[in-house]
Amino acid sequence: TLSPDFYAWIFPHGETASVGVGSAHKGFSLRNAVGALRAQTGLTQCETLRKEGAPIPLRPRKRWDNGHDVVLAGDAAGVVAPASGEGIYYAMCGGRVAADAVEEFLATGKAKALATARARFMKKHGLVFRILGIMQYFWYSSDRRRERFVKMCADPDVQKLTWEAYMNKELVRAKPGAHVRIFFNDLGHLLGLAKT
């Protein structure tokens, strides 16, 4: 296992590549996991240009402002989606609401305007973050569960709803038949009744 709860990646950049692993488990050796990934993919002989890493919060922070003159956005605000690791879209949305909050703060001089950035973001995206957090916590907790999750993703209803949710950045609620089929498919996988 390269990561006990998230994923590993190799992103090509012309003649170089970014190689990495993510995990929320404390004490997990990212260095050893990256070494294993390089070994599995034949990259051990490649030159390492630099090593870097940083924690990325996978849930919006409880506060984005200091109550005086600072408001956070992007990774600093914790707007990287759990389960997928997607952050660019949410960073842009967070940046927009932070800019609006700063504009209001500058116009009124009231620091409480800065707190509206997080409130606006969570009103629009909070449910998506909660659902993805639950998915990551449960389905990414073991190799066995991850394999069951991947098998569930072969379902056309899951693929269609996932695609629509990903493209529109909101949960799809208008497909009750598909939701019922997915529920029973999930239940079968949860109970170990479905084939993997």
PDB file of C-alpha atoms in Angstrom:
ATOM      1  CA  THR A   1       0.000   0.000   0.000  1.00  0.00           C
ATOM      2  CA  LEU A   2       1.433   3.335  -1.014  1.00  0.00           C
ATOM      3  CA  SER A   3      -1.017   5.315   1.116  1.00  0.00           C
ATOM      4  CA  PRO A   4      -3.285   3.941   3.839  1.00  0.00           C
ATOM      5  CA  ASP A   5      -6.025   6.500   3.250  1.00  0.00           C
ATOM      6  CA  PHE A   6      -5.428   8.647   0.189  1.00  0.00           C
ATOM      7  CA  TYR A   7      -3.500   8.228  -3.043  1.00  0.00           C
ATOM      8  CA  ALA A   8      -0.140   8.464  -4.727  1.00  0.00           C
ATOM      9  CA  TRP A   9       0.651  10.339  -7.929  1.00  0.00           C
ATOM     10  CA  ILE A  10       3.079  10.911 -10.735  1.00  0.00           C
ATOM     11  CA  PHE A  11       2.387  14.127 -12.638  1.00  0.00           C
ATOM     12  CA  PRO A  12       4.567  14.600 -15.734  1.00  0.00           C
ATOM     13  CA  HIS A  13       5.959  18.084 -16.390  1.00  0.00           C
ATOM     14  CA  GLY A  14       7.775  17.853 -19.719  1.00  0.00           C
ATOM     15  CA  GLU A  15      11.128  16.216 -18.973  1.00  0.00           C
ATOM     16  CA  THR A  16      10.504  16.048 -15.222  1.00  0.00           C
ATOM     17  CA  ALA A  17       7.735  14.698 -13.005  1.00  0.00           C
ATOM     18  CA  SER A  18       6.238  15.316  -9.587  1.00  0.00           C
ATOM     19  CA  VAL A  19       6.118  12.106  -7.577  1.00  0.00           C
ATOM     20  CA  GLY A  20       4.210  12.079  -4.328  1.00  0.00           C
ATOM     21  CA  VAL A  21       1.949  10.455  -1.788  1.00  0.00           C
ATOM     22  CA  GLY A  22      -0.708  11.886   0.491  1.00  0.00           C
ATOM     23  CA  SER A  23      -1.972  10.613   3.824  1.00  0.00           C
ATOM     24  CA  ALA A  24      -3.742  11.951   6.878  1.00  0.00           C
ATOM     25  CA  HIS A  25      -2.229   9.236   9.104  1.00  0.00           C
ATOM     26  CA  LYS A  26       0.200  10.660  11.648  1.00  0.00           C
ATOM     27  CA  GLY A  27       3.512   8.868  11.636  1.00  0.00           C
ATOM     28  CA  PHE A  28       3.052   7.538   8.100  1.00  0.00           C
ATOM     29  CA  SER A  29       6.400   7.611   6.303  1.00  0.00           C
ATOM     30  CA  LEU A  30       5.804   9.652   3.175  1.00  0.00           C
ATOM     31  CA  ARG A  31       9.489   9.341   2.281  1.00  0.00           C
ATOM     32  CA  ASN A  32       9.324   5.519   2.316  1.00  0.00           C
ATOM     33  CA  ALA A  33       6.071   5.547   0.344  1.00  0.00           C
ATOM     34  CA  VAL A  34       7.537   7.822  -2.348  1.00  0.00           C
ATOM     35  CA  GLY A  35      10.565   5.504  -2.519  1.00  0.00           C
ATOM     36  CA  ALA A  36       8.253   2.515  -2.986  1.00  0.00           C
ATOM     37  CA  LEU A  37       6.297   4.353  -5.694  1.00  0.00           C
ATOM     38  CA  ARG A  38       9.509   5.195  -7.532  1.00  0.00           C
ATOM     39  CA  ALA A  39      10.641   1.561  -7.271  1.00  0.00           C
ATOM     40  CA  GLN A  40       7.307   0.197  -8.535  1.00  0.00           C
ATOM     41  CA  THR A  41       7.344   2.508 -11.541  1.00  0.00           C
ATOM     42  CA  GLY A  42      11.007   2.192 -12.507  1.00  0.00           C
ATOM     43  CA  LEU A  43      11.965   5.699 -11.405  1.00  0.00           C
ATOM     44  CA  THR A  44      14.637   4.832  -8.827  1.00  0.00           C
ATOM     45  CA  GLN A  45      17.485   5.822 -11.147  1.00  0.00           C
ATOM     46  CA  CYS A  46      15.959   9.212 -11.952  1.00  0.00           C
ATOM     47  CA  GLU A  47      17.596  12.247 -10.392  1.00  0.00           C
ATOM     48  CA  THR A  48      15.706  13.925  -7.570  1.00  0.00           C
ATOM     49  CA  LEU A  49      15.717  17.656  -8.255  1.00  0.00           C
ATOM     50  CA  ARG A  50      14.125  18.663  -4.960  1.00  0.00           C
ATOM     51  CA  LYS A  51      12.176  17.209  -2.071  1.00  0.00           C
ATOM     52  CA  GLU A  52       9.312  19.175  -0.657  1.00  0.00           C
ATOM     53  CA  GLY A  53       6.044  18.671   1.074  1.00  0.00           C
ATOM     54  CA  ALA A  54       3.512  20.363   3.250  1.00  0.00           C
ATOM     55  CA  PRO A  55       0.363  19.438   5.104  1.00  0.00           C
ATOM     56  CA  ILE A  56      -2.800  20.181   3.174  1.00  0.00           C
ATOM     57  CA  PRO A  57      -5.953  20.370   5.291  1.00  0.00           C
ATOM     58  CA  LEU A  58      -8.771  18.331   3.754  1.00  0.00           C
ATOM     59  CA  ARG A  59     -11.589  20.234   5.388  1.00  0.00           C
ATOM     60  CA  PRO A  60     -12.329  23.922   5.655  1.00  0.00           C
ATOM     61  CA  ARG A  61     -10.769  25.451   8.758  1.00  0.00           C
ATOM     62  CA  LYS A  62     -13.165  26.507  11.507  1.00  0.00           C
ATOM     63  CA  ARG A  63     -12.141  30.158  11.092  1.00  0.00           C
ATOM     64  CA  TRP A  64     -10.751  31.966   8.076  1.00  0.00           C
ATOM     65  CA  ASP A  65     -10.264  35.337   9.747  1.00  0.00           C
ATOM     66  CA  ASN A  66      -8.490  36.656  12.827  1.00  0.00           C
ATOM     67  CA  GLY A  67     -11.284  39.072  13.722  1.00  0.00           C
ATOM     68  CA  HIS A  68      -9.115  42.074  12.885  1.00  0.00           C
ATOM     69  CA  ASP A  69      -7.447  42.290   9.487  1.00  0.00           C
ATOM     70  CA  VAL A  70      -6.666  38.856   7.976  1.00  0.00           C
ATOM     71  CA  VAL A  71      -8.765  36.405   5.961  1.00  0.00           C
ATOM     72  CA  LEU A  72      -7.519  33.093   4.548  1.00  0.00           C
ATOM     73  CA  ALA A  73      -8.113  31.544   1.119  1.00  0.00           C
ATOM     74  CA  GLY A  74      -7.014  28.452  -0.820  1.00  0.00           C
ATOM     75  CA  ASP A  75      -5.015  25.730   0.950  1.00  0.00           C
ATOM     76  CA  ALA A  76      -4.591  28.022   3.970  1.00  0.00           C
ATOM     77  CA  ALA A  77      -8.387  28.020   4.395  1.00  0.00           C
ATOM     78  CA  GLY A  78      -8.488  24.236   3.999  1.00  0.00           C
ATOM     79  CA  VAL A  79     -10.522  24.102   0.810  1.00  0.00           C
ATOM     80  CA  VAL A  80      -8.973  20.989  -0.711  1.00  0.00           C
ATOM     81  CA  ALA A  81     -11.741  18.436  -1.191  1.00  0.00           C
ATOM     82  CA  PRO A  82     -11.427  15.199   0.782  1.00  0.00           C
ATOM     83  CA  ALA A  83     -11.550  11.961  -1.224  1.00  0.00           C
ATOM     84  CA  SER A  84     -10.512  13.661  -4.477  1.00  0.00           C
ATOM     85  CA  GLY A  85      -7.790  16.093  -3.407  1.00  0.00           C
ATOM     86  CA  GLU A  86      -9.207  18.672  -5.791  1.00  0.00           C
ATOM     87  CA  GLY A  87      -8.299  22.155  -4.715  1.00  0.00           C
ATOM     88  CA  ILE A  88      -8.038  24.570  -7.627  1.00  0.00           C
ATOM     89  CA  TYR A  89     -11.765  25.134  -8.168  1.00  0.00           C
ATOM     90  CA  TYR A  90     -12.443  25.481  -4.446  1.00  0.00           C
ATOM     91  CA  ALA A  91      -9.427  27.775  -3.994  1.00  0.00           C
ATOM     92  CA  MET A  92     -10.838  30.027  -6.709  1.00  0.00           C
ATOM     93  CA  CYS A  93     -14.268  30.070  -5.027  1.00  0.00           C
ATOM     94  CA  GLY A  94     -12.666  30.703  -1.636  1.00  0.00           C
ATOM     95  CA  GLY A  95     -10.577  33.484  -3.142  1.00  0.00           C
ATOM     96  CA  ARG A  96     -13.689  35.091  -4.600  1.00  0.00           C
ATOM     97  CA  VAL A  97     -15.606  35.081  -1.294  1.00  0.00           C
ATOM     98  CA  ALA A  98     -12.473  36.267   0.560  1.00  0.00           C
ATOM     99  CA  ALA A  99     -12.111  39.147  -1.913  1.00  0.00           C
ATOM    100  CA  ASP A 100     -15.776  40.055  -1.440  1.00  0.00           C
ATOM    101  CA  ALA A 101     -15.312  39.988   2.347  1.00  0.00           C
ATOM    102  CA  VAL A 102     -12.213  42.201   2.118  1.00  0.00           C
ATOM    103  CA  GLU A 103     -14.070  44.620  -0.139  1.00  0.00           C
ATOM    104  CA  GLU A 104     -16.885  44.848   2.421  1.00  0.00           C
ATOM    105  CA  PHE A 105     -14.344  45.265   5.257  1.00  0.00           C
ATOM    106  CA  LEU A 106     -12.571  48.087   3.423  1.00  0.00           C
ATOM    107  CA  ALA A 107     -15.869  49.819   2.646  1.00  0.00           C
ATOM    108  CA  THR A 108     -17.305  49.562   6.169  1.00  0.00           C
ATOM    109  CA  GLY A 109     -14.242  49.265   8.402  1.00  0.00           C
ATOM    110  CA  LYS A 110     -16.014  46.427  10.240  1.00  0.00           C
ATOM    111  CA  ALA A 111     -13.726  43.430  10.771  1.00  0.00           C
ATOM    112  CA  LYS A 112     -16.703  41.091  11.203  1.00  0.00           C
ATOM    113  CA  ALA A 113     -17.148  41.340   7.420  1.00  0.00           C
ATOM    114  CA  LEU A 114     -14.097  39.072   7.058  1.00  0.00           C
ATOM    115  CA  ALA A 115     -15.980  36.194   8.722  1.00  0.00           C
ATOM    116  CA  THR A 116     -18.517  36.226   5.893  1.00  0.00           C
ATOM    117  CA  ALA A 117     -15.998  34.587   3.534  1.00  0.00           C
ATOM    118  CA  ARG A 118     -16.155  31.227   5.287  1.00  0.00           C
ATOM    119  CA  ALA A 119     -19.908  31.456   5.848  1.00  0.00           C
ATOM    120  CA  ARG A 120     -20.561  32.104   2.148  1.00  0.00           C
ATOM    121  CA  PHE A 121     -18.214  29.326   1.073  1.00  0.00           C
ATOM    122  CA  MET A 122     -19.749  26.784   3.457  1.00  0.00           C
ATOM    123  CA  LYS A 123     -23.278  27.714   2.432  1.00  0.00           C
ATOM    124  CA  LYS A 124     -22.437  26.791  -1.143  1.00  0.00           C
ATOM    125  CA  HIS A 125     -19.926  23.928  -0.680  1.00  0.00           C
ATOM    126  CA  GLY A 126     -20.164  22.706   2.924  1.00  0.00           C
ATOM    127  CA  LEU A 127     -22.370  19.700   2.189  1.00  0.00           C
ATOM    128  CA  VAL A 128     -20.037  18.499  -0.576  1.00  0.00           C
ATOM    129  CA  PHE A 129     -17.085  18.668   1.841  1.00  0.00           C
ATOM    130  CA  ARG A 130     -19.019  16.753   4.521  1.00  0.00           C
ATOM    131  CA  ILE A 131     -20.060  13.996   2.101  1.00  0.00           C
ATOM    132  CA  LEU A 132     -16.559  13.659   0.627  1.00  0.00           C
ATOM    133  CA  GLY A 133     -15.066  13.613   4.137  1.00  0.00           C
ATOM    134  CA  ILE A 134     -17.368  10.771   5.155  1.00  0.00           C
ATOM    135  CA  MET A 135     -16.529   8.911   1.941  1.00  0.00           C
ATOM    136  CA  GLN A 136     -12.799   9.272   2.536  1.00  0.00           C
ATOM    137  CA  TYR A 137     -13.051   8.289   6.200  1.00  0.00           C
ATOM    138  CA  PHE A 138     -15.003   5.140   5.443  1.00  0.00           C
ATOM    139  CA  TRP A 139     -14.016   3.957   1.962  1.00  0.00           C
ATOM    140  CA  TYR A 140     -10.321   4.878   2.116  1.00  0.00           C
ATOM    141  CA  SER A 141      -9.721   3.299   5.545  1.00  0.00           C
ATOM    142  CA  SER A 142      -8.421  -0.042   4.229  1.00  0.00           C
ATOM    143  CA  ASP A 143      -7.326  -1.699   1.002  1.00  0.00           C
ATOM    144  CA  ARG A 144     -10.369  -3.980   1.144  1.00  0.00           C
ATOM    145  CA  ARG A 145     -12.782  -1.047   1.381  1.00  0.00           C
ATOM    146  CA  ARG A 146     -10.924   0.876  -1.317  1.00  0.00           C
ATOM    147  CA  GLU A 147     -11.243  -2.113  -3.651  1.00  0.00           C
ATOM    148  CA  ARG A 148     -14.974  -2.305  -2.934  1.00  0.00           C
ATOM    149  CA  PHE A 149     -15.277   1.419  -3.604  1.00  0.00           C
ATOM    150  CA  VAL A 150     -13.479   1.067  -6.945  1.00  0.00           C
ATOM    151  CA  LYS A 151     -15.816  -1.805  -7.851  1.00  0.00           C
ATOM    152  CA  MET A 152     -18.833   0.365  -7.007  1.00  0.00           C
ATOM    153  CA  CYS A 153     -17.502   3.027  -9.350  1.00  0.00           C
ATOM    154  CA  ALA A 154     -17.955   0.632 -12.283  1.00  0.00           C
ATOM    155  CA  ASP A 155     -21.713   1.182 -11.910  1.00  0.00           C
ATOM    156  CA  PRO A 156     -23.032   3.460 -14.722  1.00  0.00           C
ATOM    157  CA  ASP A 157     -25.311   5.334 -12.279  1.00  0.00           C
ATOM    158  CA  VAL A 158     -22.346   6.093 -10.006  1.00  0.00           C
ATOM    159  CA  GLN A 159     -20.275   7.235 -12.977  1.00  0.00           C
ATOM    160  CA  LYS A 160     -23.011   9.517 -14.305  1.00  0.00           C
ATOM    161  CA  LEU A 161     -23.820  11.109 -10.947  1.00  0.00           C
ATOM    162  CA  THR A 162     -20.121  11.487 -10.112  1.00  0.00           C
ATOM    163  CA  TRP A 163     -19.459  13.144 -13.464  1.00  0.00           C
ATOM    164  CA  GLU A 164     -22.393  15.536 -13.038  1.00  0.00           C
ATOM    165  CA  ALA A 165     -21.378  16.375  -9.458  1.00  0.00           C
ATOM    166  CA  TYR A 166     -17.752  16.902 -10.480  1.00  0.00           C
ATOM    167  CA  MET A 167     -18.583  19.118 -13.445  1.00  0.00           C
ATOM    168  CA  ASN A 168     -21.233  21.179 -11.623  1.00  0.00           C
ATOM    169  CA  LYS A 169     -19.529  21.157  -8.196  1.00  0.00           C
ATOM    170  CA  GLU A 170     -22.716  20.277  -6.372  1.00  0.00           C
ATOM    171  CA  LEU A 171     -24.517  17.128  -5.348  1.00  0.00           C
ATOM    172  CA  VAL A 172     -27.022  15.740  -7.844  1.00  0.00           C
ATOM    173  CA  ARG A 173     -30.454  15.331  -6.269  1.00  0.00           C
ATOM    174  CA  ALA A 174     -32.819  15.000  -9.223  1.00  0.00           C
ATOM    175  CA  LYS A 175     -32.260  11.313 -10.015  1.00  0.00           C
ATOM    176  CA  PRO A 176     -34.226   9.314  -7.399  1.00  0.00           C
ATOM    177  CA  GLY A 177     -34.106   6.009  -9.328  1.00  0.00           C
ATOM    178  CA  ALA A 178     -30.327   6.192  -9.674  1.00  0.00           C
ATOM    179  CA  HIS A 179     -29.962   7.108  -6.001  1.00  0.00           C
ATOM    180  CA  VAL A 180     -32.020   4.070  -4.951  1.00  0.00           C
ATOM    181  CA  ARG A 181     -29.947   1.730  -7.167  1.00  0.00           C
ATOM    182  CA  ILE A 182     -26.716   3.218  -5.810  1.00  0.00           C
ATOM    183  CA  PHE A 183     -27.976   2.891  -2.234  1.00  0.00           C
ATOM    184  CA  PHE A 184     -28.603  -0.843  -2.636  1.00  0.00           C
ATOM    185  CA  ASN A 185     -25.309  -1.288  -4.498  1.00  0.00           C
ATOM    186  CA  ASP A 186     -23.495   0.519  -1.637  1.00  0.00           C
ATOM    187  CA  LEU A 187     -25.346  -1.525   0.948  1.00  0.00           C
ATOM    188  CA  GLY A 188     -24.304  -4.741  -0.789  1.00  0.00           C
ATOM    189  CA  HIS A 189     -20.673  -3.621  -0.714  1.00  0.00           C
ATOM    190  CA  LEU A 190     -20.890  -2.452   2.904  1.00  0.00           C
ATOM    191  CA  LEU A 191     -22.276  -5.804   4.004  1.00  0.00           C
ATOM    192  CA  GLY A 192     -19.797  -7.739   1.880  1.00  0.00           C
ATOM    193  CA  LEU A 193     -22.573  -9.271  -0.223  1.00  0.00           C
ATOM    194  CA  ALA A 194     -21.456  -7.776  -3.535  1.00  0.00           C
ATOM    195  CA  LYS A 195     -18.696  -9.407  -5.557  1.00  0.00           C
ATOM    196  CA  THR A 196     -15.388  -7.552  -5.735  1.00  0.00           C
TER     197      THR A 196
END
